[in-house]
């Protein structure tokens, strides 16, 4: 496993998006825990979760509790593992994803996440999504208070734009260390945010990084090769030539975009995260990268 910087920390260049282990279609707990252990065995040290990763109407925290149990039962050293969680979204019984950026809610949610994770302080806490009904500065102000209180060690943002990143940077300073936006072969609207993160030295954590190659857990079960359109053609072709999966090629393509990129692919099976982790050691050539870029679909 190769490593990258997140704030002052050193983490594996590929993380684990743990959401599929807790939402609709999730595996049983034994397989979920085995998947987390396989990630750790492969050198993954960034585990991404959120209080809202649970079944609709079930209440918050399933995924956080699952990760806490998986880490506690792991036989190896977990001192270098960074659990990044998020607050500010919910899963009501209708299956939707609500948004609540009220400062009081965020502070209470962070303290509840702290208890579920069983840690002295949350390593990285991220605002899951700006709330259009709450001034953004107030939501970010809650992160600053959590930092000052020692509830969280580092702060991040998710689903934000360039202006919001700049505003948060003014409020949080160098304690803002990451931005988690959607970015993949099929969805590249986050390029301005990626460029700003590279400029500011913030880690950029693409969620749903295999869009155009596999279906997101938000969209349902993973698709089969050839089901998602023209991006799959070139990524599959390069994968066949290199003797690896198109998913591994896609993650290596992301890693080549910038040294601040740390993709967090989801997984619900041990073999999936092992394959994804291998992308950290797959160095694509300049001709291969140019070929992949040329074969991308129109950006969403």
C-alpha angles and dihedrals in degrees: 000000000000118000138225136188125261108179104311092333132099113223136170112277090238121048134192121252100209098190096102089061092067113026131072112321092023120161123245115277095258092058091041092054091045088053092054091047090050089053091052091047089053092055099261109150102167114079115184120205141146137205089244095059097108140094117292111279094003097113127247131302111041094127095044091052090047092053091047090054092045092052092046092053096045113111097213137068114294098174091107095049117113116204109200115194134177139214136195104070134085141196111222121189093268090067096245126133111240127196127224118171096165107139094228090052093048093050093048091045092051092051090049090050089050090056094047093049090047095222134132091237134000109255096216125005120188134194099240097210136343112259111229089208095055125061107255091227090060093053091048089045088061089057089052091052091049089051092049091049092050094240089123130025101203135015134219142174133226132199094010137140132230095268092051091051090053092048092049091048090056091051100040103028115193091346086080101086110159149034121201112198133152111269131155143131088285100037113048102150088114095072095107090053091047091052091050092049090053089050093050097038094245121149112247112212111193112209119206086017094171096062108142089027103052133004118262119247084244089062100044136262120353114277126237123252111285095022100103106053140252098338089068093057097065097033090051091047093052090045092054091049092050095041094241137106121276087238091060090049091051092052091047088050089054093048089053091056094075140337089244093063116106109170119208106204117188122240138180098178130056093234091055096056091042089056092046093049089056089068089078089069097041109099111193119209123240091251090051092050091049090049092050092048091050091052097051120119120239108292118259 
